[in-house]
PDB file of C-alpha atoms in Angstrom:
ATOM      1  CA  MET A  26     108.523 108.483 155.810  1.00 82.00           C
ATOM      2  CA  VAL A  27     108.439 111.380 158.245  1.00 87.00           C
ATOM      3  CA  THR A  28     108.380 114.075 155.570  1.00 88.00           C
ATOM      4  CA  GLU A  29     105.859 112.144 153.493  1.00 85.00           C
ATOM      5  CA  GLN A  30     103.462 111.961 156.421  1.00 84.00           C
ATOM      6  CA  ARG A  31     104.307 115.376 157.867  1.00 90.00           C
ATOM      7  CA  PRO A  32     105.451 117.592 154.971  1.00 93.00           C
ATOM      8  CA  GLU A  33     105.330 120.669 157.195  1.00 95.00           C
ATOM      9  CA  LEU A  34     108.495 119.355 158.882  1.00 94.00           C
ATOM     10  CA  LEU A  35     110.514 119.606 155.675  1.00 94.00           C
ATOM     11  CA  PRO A  36     112.717 122.696 155.943  1.00 96.00           C
ATOM     12  CA  ASP A  37     112.736 125.308 153.211  1.00 96.00           C
ATOM     13  CA  ARG A  38     115.457 124.347 150.708  1.00 96.00           C
ATOM     14  CA  ALA A  39     116.480 127.921 149.982  1.00 98.00           C
ATOM     15  CA  GLN A  40     116.948 128.656 153.678  1.00 97.00           C
ATOM     16  CA  VAL A  41     118.990 125.506 154.207  1.00 97.00           C
ATOM     17  CA  ARG A  42     121.112 126.235 151.150  1.00 97.00           C
ATOM     18  CA  ALA A  43     121.741 129.806 152.304  1.00 98.00           C
ATOM     19  CA  ALA A  44     122.711 128.636 155.789  1.00 97.00           C
ATOM     20  CA  VAL A  45     125.053 125.983 154.375  1.00 97.00           C
ATOM     21  CA  GLU A  46     126.647 128.404 151.936  1.00 97.00           C
ATOM     22  CA  ALA A  47     127.148 130.891 154.785  1.00 98.00           C
ATOM     23  CA  ASP A  48     128.705 128.083 156.847  1.00 97.00           C
ATOM     24  CA  ASP A  49     126.147 128.846 159.563  1.00 98.00           C
ATOM     25  CA  LEU A  50     125.801 125.475 161.264  1.00 96.00           C
ATOM     26  CA  ALA A  51     123.613 126.898 164.024  1.00 97.00           C
ATOM     27  CA  ALA A  52     121.094 128.032 161.406  1.00 97.00           C
ATOM     28  CA  VAL A  53     121.217 124.641 159.668  1.00 97.00           C
ATOM     29  CA  ASP A  54     120.600 122.932 163.012  1.00 97.00           C
ATOM     30  CA  ALA A  55     117.687 125.250 163.779  1.00 97.00           C
ATOM     31  CA  LEU A  56     116.110 124.646 160.371  1.00 97.00           C
ATOM     32  CA  MET A  57     116.474 120.874 160.701  1.00 97.00           C
ATOM     33  CA  GLU A  58     115.381 120.621 164.346  1.00 96.00           C
ATOM     34  CA  PRO A  59     111.669 119.865 163.810  1.00 95.00           C
ATOM     35  CA  LEU A  60     112.492 117.055 161.368  1.00 94.00           C
ATOM     36  CA  ASP A  61     115.281 115.764 163.617  1.00 94.00           C
ATOM     37  CA  ARG A  62     112.936 115.614 166.599  1.00 92.00           C
ATOM     38  CA  ALA A  63     110.250 113.742 164.662  1.00 90.00           C
ATOM     39  CA  ALA A  64     112.770 111.209 163.340  1.00 88.00           C
ATOM     40  CA  ALA A  65     114.323 110.780 166.784  1.00 87.00           C
ATOM     41  CA  ARG A  66     110.923 110.158 168.326  1.00 83.00           C
ATOM     42  CA  LEU A  67     110.084 107.589 165.660  1.00 80.00           C
ATOM     43  CA  THR A  68     113.367 105.713 166.090  1.00 82.00           C
ATOM     44  CA  THR A  69     113.679 106.137 169.849  1.00 80.00           C
ATOM     45  CA  LYS A  70     115.361 103.551 172.034  1.00 80.00           C
ATOM     46  CA  VAL A  71     112.707 104.008 174.724  1.00 79.00           C
ATOM     47  CA  PRO A  72     110.983 100.608 174.577  1.00 83.00           C
ATOM     48  CA  SER A  73     107.459 101.799 175.386  1.00 84.00           C
ATOM     49  CA  ILE A  74     107.569 104.450 172.661  1.00 80.00           C
ATOM     50  CA  TRP A  75     109.358 102.230 170.120  1.00 84.00           C
ATOM     51  CA  TRP A  76     106.945  99.288 170.440  1.00 87.00           C
ATOM     52  CA  GLY A  77     103.875 101.490 170.900  1.00 86.00           C
ATOM     53  CA  GLU A  78     104.465 104.086 168.177  1.00 83.00           C
ATOM     54  CA  GLY A  79     107.719 103.824 166.237  1.00 85.00           C
ATOM     55  CA  LYS A  80     107.806 100.222 165.078  1.00 87.00           C
ATOM     56  CA  PRO A  81     104.102 100.006 164.145  1.00 89.00           C
ATOM     57  CA  ALA A  82     104.414 103.225 162.118  1.00 85.00           C
ATOM     58  CA  LEU A  83     107.527 101.991 160.308  1.00 86.00           C
ATOM     59  CA  ASP A  84     105.958  98.577 159.668  1.00 89.00           C
ATOM     60  CA  ALA A  85     102.807 100.142 158.219  1.00 87.00           C
ATOM     61  CA  TYR A  86     104.857 102.449 156.013  1.00 86.00           C
ATOM     62  CA  ALA A  87     106.990  99.556 154.759  1.00 86.00           C
ATOM     63  CA  ARG A  88     103.918  97.443 153.976  1.00 87.00           C
ATOM     64  CA  GLY A  89     102.437 100.325 151.998  1.00 83.00           C
ATOM     65  CA  HIS A  90     105.613 100.897 149.994  1.00 78.00           C
ATOM     66  CA  ARG A  91     106.833  97.339 149.517  1.00 70.00           C
ATOM     67  CA  GLY A  92     105.605  97.214 145.915  1.00 58.00           C
ATOM     68  CA  GLY A  93     107.842 100.118 144.916  1.00 50.00           C
ATOM     69  CA  MET A  94     111.004  98.627 146.380  1.00 48.00           C
ATOM     70  CA  ALA A  95     113.447  96.507 144.416  1.00 43.00           C
TER      71      ALA A  95
END
């Protein structure tokens, strides 16, 4: 959902692959950080954020994609 709505957060595959192949976990972490932060914010355990932003966004996404699910 996050990358569908915010494709700019998707890290470059070639950069991730190169970092993984070089066994450079710090680089992998750095490349994934923007996406990680967005996902963490969406699924936060902070009640005011979860009920105000996270859950409504996930519910809306699920309603919009329900027809494509088995």
